PDB file of C-alpha atoms in Angstrom:
ATOM      1  CA  UNK A   2       0.000   0.000   0.000  1.00 56.00           C
ATOM      2  CA  UNK A   3       1.217   3.495  -0.884  1.00 65.00           C
ATOM      3  CA  UNK A   4       0.131   5.866   1.873  1.00 64.00           C
ATOM      4  CA  UNK A   5      -0.643   9.564   1.568  1.00 65.00           C
ATOM      5  CA  UNK A   6       2.460  11.549   0.663  1.00 71.00           C
ATOM      6  CA  UNK A   7       4.238   8.523  -0.821  1.00 76.00           C
ATOM      7  CA  UNK A   8       5.013   9.085  -4.508  1.00 80.00           C
ATOM      8  CA  UNK A   9       6.819   5.854  -5.300  1.00 86.00           C
ATOM      9  CA  UNK A  10       8.573   2.765  -4.111  1.00 87.00           C
ATOM     10  CA  UNK A  11      11.166   0.122  -4.910  1.00 91.00           C
ATOM     11  CA  UNK A  12      10.114  -3.197  -3.414  1.00 90.00           C
ATOM     12  CA  UNK A  13      11.495  -6.733  -3.489  1.00 92.00           C
ATOM     13  CA  UNK A  14       9.193  -9.704  -2.983  1.00 90.00           C
ATOM     14  CA  UNK A  15      11.011 -12.930  -2.032  1.00 88.00           C
ATOM     15  CA  UNK A  16       9.387 -16.348  -1.796  1.00 84.00           C
ATOM     16  CA  UNK A  17      10.110 -20.046  -2.256  1.00 82.00           C
ATOM     17  CA  UNK A  18       9.720 -20.593  -6.010  1.00 83.00           C
ATOM     18  CA  UNK A  19       9.403 -24.360  -5.509  1.00 80.00           C
ATOM     19  CA  UNK A  20       6.097 -23.726  -3.730  1.00 79.00           C
ATOM     20  CA  UNK A  21       4.678 -20.437  -5.016  1.00 83.00           C
ATOM     21  CA  UNK A  22       4.167 -18.738  -8.323  1.00 85.00           C
ATOM     22  CA  UNK A  23       3.181 -15.088  -8.760  1.00 88.00           C
ATOM     23  CA  UNK A  24      -0.013 -15.062 -10.817  1.00 88.00           C
ATOM     24  CA  UNK A  25      -0.929 -11.378 -10.643  1.00 89.00           C
ATOM     25  CA  UNK A  26       0.692  -8.027  -9.913  1.00 89.00           C
ATOM     26  CA  UNK A  27      -1.683  -5.117 -10.332  1.00 88.00           C
ATOM     27  CA  UNK A  28      -1.213  -1.461  -9.472  1.00 82.00           C
ATOM     28  CA  UNK A  29      -4.087   0.959  -8.921  1.00 78.00           C
ATOM     29  CA  UNK A  30      -5.162   3.497 -11.527  1.00 82.00           C
ATOM     30  CA  UNK A  31      -2.757   6.421 -11.815  1.00 83.00           C
ATOM     31  CA  UNK A  32       0.282   4.430 -10.650  1.00 87.00           C
ATOM     32  CA  UNK A  33       3.082   3.570 -13.082  1.00 88.00           C
ATOM     33  CA  UNK A  34       4.528   0.159 -12.352  1.00 90.00           C
ATOM     34  CA  UNK A  35       7.394  -1.997 -13.621  1.00 91.00           C
ATOM     35  CA  UNK A  36       8.224  -5.511 -12.482  1.00 92.00           C
ATOM     36  CA  UNK A  37      11.273  -7.704 -12.929  1.00 92.00           C
ATOM     37  CA  UNK A  38      11.349 -11.403 -12.110  1.00 90.00           C
ATOM     38  CA  UNK A  39      14.731 -12.466 -13.535  1.00 88.00           C
ATOM     39  CA  UNK A  40      15.576 -14.666 -10.548  1.00 90.00           C
ATOM     40  CA  UNK A  41      13.404 -17.528  -9.296  1.00 90.00           C
ATOM     41  CA  UNK A  42      11.810 -16.617  -5.982  1.00 89.00           C
ATOM     42  CA  UNK A  43      12.427 -12.882  -6.317  1.00 92.00           C
ATOM     43  CA  UNK A  44      10.357 -10.145  -7.914  1.00 93.00           C
ATOM     44  CA  UNK A  45      11.339  -6.484  -7.979  1.00 94.00           C
ATOM     45  CA  UNK A  46       8.487  -3.979  -8.194  1.00 92.00           C
ATOM     46  CA  UNK A  47       8.954  -0.266  -8.946  1.00 91.00           C
ATOM     47  CA  UNK A  48       6.066   2.170  -8.499  1.00 89.00           C
ATOM     48  CA  UNK A  49       5.595   5.883  -9.201  1.00 89.00           C
ATOM     49  CA  UNK A  50       2.705   8.334  -9.152  1.00 87.00           C
ATOM     50  CA  UNK A  51       2.306  12.075  -9.613  1.00 82.00           C
ATOM     51  CA  UNK A  52      -0.456  12.604  -7.051  1.00 80.00           C
ATOM     52  CA  UNK A  53      -0.246  11.169  -3.532  1.00 72.00           C
ATOM     53  CA  UNK A  54      -3.327  12.547  -1.816  1.00 69.00           C
ATOM     54  CA  UNK A  55      -4.978   9.170  -1.250  1.00 73.00           C
ATOM     55  CA  UNK A  56      -3.615   5.733  -0.278  1.00 71.00           C
ATOM     56  CA  UNK A  57      -3.180   3.274  -3.160  1.00 71.00           C
ATOM     57  CA  UNK A  58      -3.163  -0.511  -2.850  1.00 78.00           C
ATOM     58  CA  UNK A  59      -0.858  -2.788  -4.836  1.00 80.00           C
ATOM     59  CA  UNK A  60      -2.342  -6.240  -5.447  1.00 84.00           C
ATOM     60  CA  UNK A  61       0.047  -9.213  -5.581  1.00 84.00           C
ATOM     61  CA  UNK A  62      -1.354 -12.728  -5.840  1.00 85.00           C
ATOM     62  CA  UNK A  63       0.789 -15.785  -5.077  1.00 82.00           C
ATOM     63  CA  UNK A  64      -0.609 -19.235  -5.634  1.00 82.00           C
ATOM     64  CA  UNK A  65       0.704 -22.617  -4.641  1.00 77.00           C
ATOM     65  CA  UNK A  66       2.236 -24.190  -7.717  1.00 68.00           C
ATOM     66  CA  UNK A  67       0.113 -27.248  -8.567  1.00 68.00           C
ATOM     67  CA  UNK A  68       3.158 -29.045  -9.942  1.00 66.00           C
ATOM     68  CA  UNK A  69       4.935 -28.995  -6.588  1.00 61.00           C
ATOM     69  CA  UNK A  70       5.388 -32.373  -4.980  1.00 56.00           C
ATOM     70  CA  UNK A  71       6.512 -30.920  -1.660  1.00 55.00           C
ATOM     71  CA  UNK A  72       4.406 -31.150   1.452  1.00 53.00           C
ATOM     72  CA  UNK A  73       3.886 -27.639   2.776  1.00 55.00           C
ATOM     73  CA  UNK A  74       4.532 -27.198   6.477  1.00 51.00           C
ATOM     74  CA  UNK A  75       3.621 -23.770   7.894  1.00 49.00           C
ATOM     75  CA  UNK A  76       6.330 -24.056  10.511  1.00 46.00           C
ATOM     76  CA  UNK A  77       9.046 -24.149   7.826  1.00 49.00           C
ATOM     77  CA  UNK A  78      10.801 -21.060   6.566  1.00 51.00           C
ATOM     78  CA  UNK A  79       9.891 -22.057   2.993  1.00 52.00           C
ATOM     79  CA  UNK A  80       6.320 -20.961   3.711  1.00 62.00           C
ATOM     80  CA  UNK A  81       7.440 -17.375   4.412  1.00 68.00           C
ATOM     81  CA  UNK A  82       6.983 -14.521   1.924  1.00 79.00           C
ATOM     82  CA  UNK A  83       8.938 -11.300   2.504  1.00 76.00           C
ATOM     83  CA  UNK A  84       8.522  -7.778   1.137  1.00 83.00           C
ATOM     84  CA  UNK A  85      11.350  -5.292   1.659  1.00 82.00           C
ATOM     85  CA  UNK A  86      12.244  -1.965   0.106  1.00 86.00           C
ATOM     86  CA  UNK A  87      11.994   1.800   0.274  1.00 86.00           C
ATOM     87  CA  UNK A  88       9.332   4.429  -0.410  1.00 84.00           C
ATOM     88  CA  UNK A  89       9.929   7.876  -1.875  1.00 85.00           C
ATOM     89  CA  UNK A  90       8.564  11.388  -1.385  1.00 82.00           C
ATOM     90  CA  UNK A  91       7.673  14.026  -4.013  1.00 82.00           C
ATOM     91  CA  UNK A  92      11.320  15.023  -4.575  1.00 81.00           C
ATOM     92  CA  UNK A  93      12.428  11.411  -5.049  1.00 81.00           C
ATOM     93  CA  UNK A  94      14.175  11.087  -1.684  1.00 84.00           C
ATOM     94  CA  UNK A  95      13.730   8.062   0.573  1.00 83.00           C
ATOM     95  CA  UNK A  96      11.125   8.807   3.253  1.00 79.00           C
ATOM     96  CA  UNK A  97      10.684   5.339   4.719  1.00 77.00           C
ATOM     97  CA  UNK A  98      11.400   1.639   4.560  1.00 77.00           C
ATOM     98  CA  UNK A  99       9.217  -1.410   4.070  1.00 78.00           C
ATOM     99  CA  UNK A 100       9.734  -4.689   5.906  1.00 72.00           C
ATOM    100  CA  UNK A 101       6.839  -7.151   5.768  1.00 73.00           C
ATOM    101  CA  UNK A 102       6.724 -10.882   6.414  1.00 67.00           C
ATOM    102  CA  UNK A 103       3.721 -13.038   5.516  1.00 72.00           C
ATOM    103  CA  UNK A 104       3.160 -16.553   6.819  1.00 68.00           C
ATOM    104  CA  UNK A 105       3.503 -18.115  10.240  1.00 64.00           C
ATOM    105  CA  UNK A 106       6.293 -16.472  12.270  1.00 73.00           C
ATOM    106  CA  UNK A 107       9.319 -18.599  13.086  1.00 73.00           C
ATOM    107  CA  UNK A 108      10.787 -16.168  15.626  1.00 84.00           C
ATOM    108  CA  UNK A 109       9.752 -13.182  17.698  1.00 92.00           C
ATOM    109  CA  UNK A 110      10.513  -9.896  15.934  1.00 92.00           C
ATOM    110  CA  UNK A 111       9.579  -6.218  15.837  1.00 94.00           C
ATOM    111  CA  UNK A 112       9.560  -4.655  12.366  1.00 90.00           C
ATOM    112  CA  UNK A 113      10.612  -1.117  11.494  1.00 91.00           C
ATOM    113  CA  UNK A 114       7.735   1.332  12.085  1.00 93.00           C
ATOM    114  CA  UNK A 115       5.910   2.438   8.936  1.00 90.00           C
ATOM    115  CA  UNK A 116       5.868   5.187   7.959  1.00 92.00           C
ATOM    116  CA  UNK A 117       9.108   6.342   9.564  1.00 93.00           C
ATOM    117  CA  UNK A 118       9.592   9.302   9.873  1.00 94.00           C
ATOM    118  CA  UNK A 119       5.905   9.903  10.627  1.00 95.00           C
ATOM    119  CA  UNK A 120       3.391  12.628  11.503  1.00 92.00           C
ATOM    120  CA  UNK A 121       1.403  11.908  13.588  1.00 91.00           C
ATOM    121  CA  UNK A 122       0.511   8.218  13.056  1.00 92.00           C
ATOM    122  CA  UNK A 123       2.724   5.176  12.478  1.00 93.00           C
ATOM    123  CA  UNK A 124       2.160   1.423  12.495  1.00 91.00           C
ATOM    124  CA  UNK A 125       4.209  -1.112  14.444  1.00 93.00           C
ATOM    125  CA  UNK A 126       4.113  -4.733  13.326  1.00 88.00           C
ATOM    126  CA  UNK A 127       5.475  -7.618  15.334  1.00 91.00           C
ATOM    127  CA  UNK A 128       5.663 -11.399  15.168  1.00 87.00           C
ATOM    128  CA  UNK A 129       5.208 -13.867  18.001  1.00 88.00           C
ATOM    129  CA  UNK A 130       6.474 -17.397  17.427  1.00 85.00           C
ATOM    130  CA  UNK A 131       4.682 -18.701  20.527  1.00 85.00           C
ATOM    131  CA  UNK A 132       2.001 -17.686  22.998  1.00 87.00           C
ATOM    132  CA  UNK A 133       3.085 -15.623  25.974  1.00 92.00           C
ATOM    133  CA  UNK A 134       3.040 -12.348  27.876  1.00 96.00           C
ATOM    134  CA  UNK A 135       3.750  -9.397  25.596  1.00 96.00           C
ATOM    135  CA  UNK A 136       4.510  -5.731  26.169  1.00 97.00           C
ATOM    136  CA  UNK A 137       4.935  -3.105  23.460  1.00 97.00           C
ATOM    137  CA  UNK A 138       6.031   0.235  24.873  1.00 98.00           C
ATOM    138  CA  UNK A 139       7.020   3.636  23.499  1.00 98.00           C
ATOM    139  CA  UNK A 140       9.906   5.410  25.272  1.00 98.00           C
ATOM    140  CA  UNK A 141      11.601   8.757  24.835  1.00 98.00           C
ATOM    141  CA  UNK A 142      15.397   8.967  24.627  1.00 97.00           C
ATOM    142  CA  UNK A 143      15.569   9.586  28.386  1.00 96.00           C
ATOM    143  CA  UNK A 144      14.100   6.120  28.962  1.00 96.00           C
ATOM    144  CA  UNK A 145      10.742   7.424  30.205  1.00 97.00           C
ATOM    145  CA  UNK A 146       7.570   5.594  29.194  1.00 97.00           C
ATOM    146  CA  UNK A 147       5.558   7.674  26.735  1.00 97.00           C
ATOM    147  CA  UNK A 148       2.854   5.136  25.898  1.00 97.00           C
ATOM    148  CA  UNK A 149       1.980   1.514  26.602  1.00 96.00           C
ATOM    149  CA  UNK A 150       0.479   0.057  23.427  1.00 95.00           C
ATOM    150  CA  UNK A 151       0.197  -3.634  24.370  1.00 95.00           C
ATOM    151  CA  UNK A 152       0.280  -5.429  27.724  1.00 94.00           C
ATOM    152  CA  UNK A 153      -1.085  -8.940  28.116  1.00 94.00           C
ATOM    153  CA  UNK A 154      -1.056 -12.499  26.879  1.00 92.00           C
ATOM    154  CA  UNK A 155      -1.177 -13.079  23.116  1.00 89.00           C
ATOM    155  CA  UNK A 156      -1.206 -16.152  20.888  1.00 82.00           C
ATOM    156  CA  UNK A 157       1.469 -16.848  18.276  1.00 80.00           C
ATOM    157  CA  UNK A 158       0.914 -14.833  15.120  1.00 77.00           C
ATOM    158  CA  UNK A 159       1.384 -11.493  13.419  1.00 77.00           C
ATOM    159  CA  UNK A 160       0.150  -8.292  14.997  1.00 84.00           C
ATOM    160  CA  UNK A 161      -0.171  -4.676  13.954  1.00 83.00           C
ATOM    161  CA  UNK A 162      -0.607  -1.733  16.339  1.00 90.00           C
ATOM    162  CA  UNK A 163      -1.041   1.936  15.476  1.00 91.00           C
ATOM    163  CA  UNK A 164       0.603   4.639  17.572  1.00 94.00           C
ATOM    164  CA  UNK A 165      -1.143   7.962  17.134  1.00 93.00           C
ATOM    165  CA  UNK A 166       1.784  10.030  18.428  1.00 94.00           C
ATOM    166  CA  UNK A 167       0.105  10.614  21.805  1.00 93.00           C
ATOM    167  CA  UNK A 168       1.284   9.895  25.339  1.00 95.00           C
ATOM    168  CA  UNK A 169      -0.611   8.066  28.105  1.00 93.00           C
ATOM    169  CA  UNK A 170      -2.472  11.274  28.961  1.00 93.00           C
ATOM    170  CA  UNK A 171      -3.706  11.741  25.389  1.00 92.00           C
ATOM    171  CA  UNK A 172      -1.365  14.675  24.704  1.00 95.00           C
ATOM    172  CA  UNK A 173       0.484  14.936  21.389  1.00 94.00           C
ATOM    173  CA  UNK A 174       4.135  13.947  21.765  1.00 96.00           C
ATOM    174  CA  UNK A 175       6.706  16.517  20.688  1.00 96.00           C
ATOM    175  CA  UNK A 176       8.884  16.099  17.609  1.00 97.00           C
ATOM    176  CA  UNK A 177      11.899  13.865  18.090  1.00 97.00           C
ATOM    177  CA  UNK A 178      13.221  10.329  18.271  1.00 98.00           C
ATOM    178  CA  UNK A 179      11.224   7.673  20.120  1.00 98.00           C
ATOM    179  CA  UNK A 180      11.927   4.023  20.867  1.00 98.00           C
ATOM    180  CA  UNK A 181       9.423   1.202  20.381  1.00 98.00           C
ATOM    181  CA  UNK A 182      10.316  -1.784  22.564  1.00 98.00           C
ATOM    182  CA  UNK A 183       8.804  -5.260  22.254  1.00 98.00           C
ATOM    183  CA  UNK A 184       9.156  -7.681  25.175  1.00 98.00           C
ATOM    184  CA  UNK A 185       7.911 -11.264  24.799  1.00 96.00           C
ATOM    185  CA  UNK A 186       9.224 -13.672  27.425  1.00 92.00           C
ATOM    186  CA  UNK A 187      13.021 -13.387  27.369  1.00 94.00           C
ATOM    187  CA  UNK A 188      12.922 -11.713  23.928  1.00 96.00           C
ATOM    188  CA  UNK A 189      13.448  -7.951  23.651  1.00 97.00           C
ATOM    189  CA  UNK A 190      13.834  -5.771  20.567  1.00 97.00           C
ATOM    190  CA  UNK A 191      13.889  -1.997  20.128  1.00 98.00           C
ATOM    191  CA  UNK A 192      13.267   0.129  17.020  1.00 97.00           C
ATOM    192  CA  UNK A 193      13.828   3.866  16.574  1.00 97.00           C
ATOM    193  CA  UNK A 194      11.112   6.138  15.189  1.00 97.00           C
ATOM    194  CA  UNK A 195      11.224   9.800  14.217  1.00 97.00           C
ATOM    195  CA  UNK A 196       8.165  11.973  14.840  1.00 97.00           C
ATOM    196  CA  UNK A 197       8.229  15.090  12.644  1.00 95.00           C
ATOM    197  CA  UNK A 198       5.768  17.956  12.936  1.00 85.00           C
TER     198      UNK A 198
END
């Protein structure tokens, strides 16, 4: 998806070509798109648009190749599909990164916030490989808690949480660098985010 203010992107879709085949890549109206699938299991997608007032959705369809004789096991890494890349602003400069993983998570992880930098809303995605107690917190650079986004027990899976740039009291946070910290059992991971106003 291309959000408001995003004029283009360079994305790489990686997947196990012995299991999947890409059957459709379709951009929305008003978006120029080029694809390159020279290597098995990798597709590069380049997008550009003149107007970026509304979000635009890119449709990619992967189907299980009927000729495969492999038994598909969701716990295997071969079942994972990844999307990585960068998105660009109106002047062509990089304004954010993309890091998506589809399929059953194999490990705990906290992805880079998107968009990042942001104003005032960003999305945090995280994977849980097993059920357990989870905390997702926002801290300032002084180590003070700004906002608690998640606290409780969650099942294994993929999650997405929006931070609206507000603190626990509902006040807008000031511009600057913030830290998102995921804690799940003994696992801990921190990602930096930049709030611009």
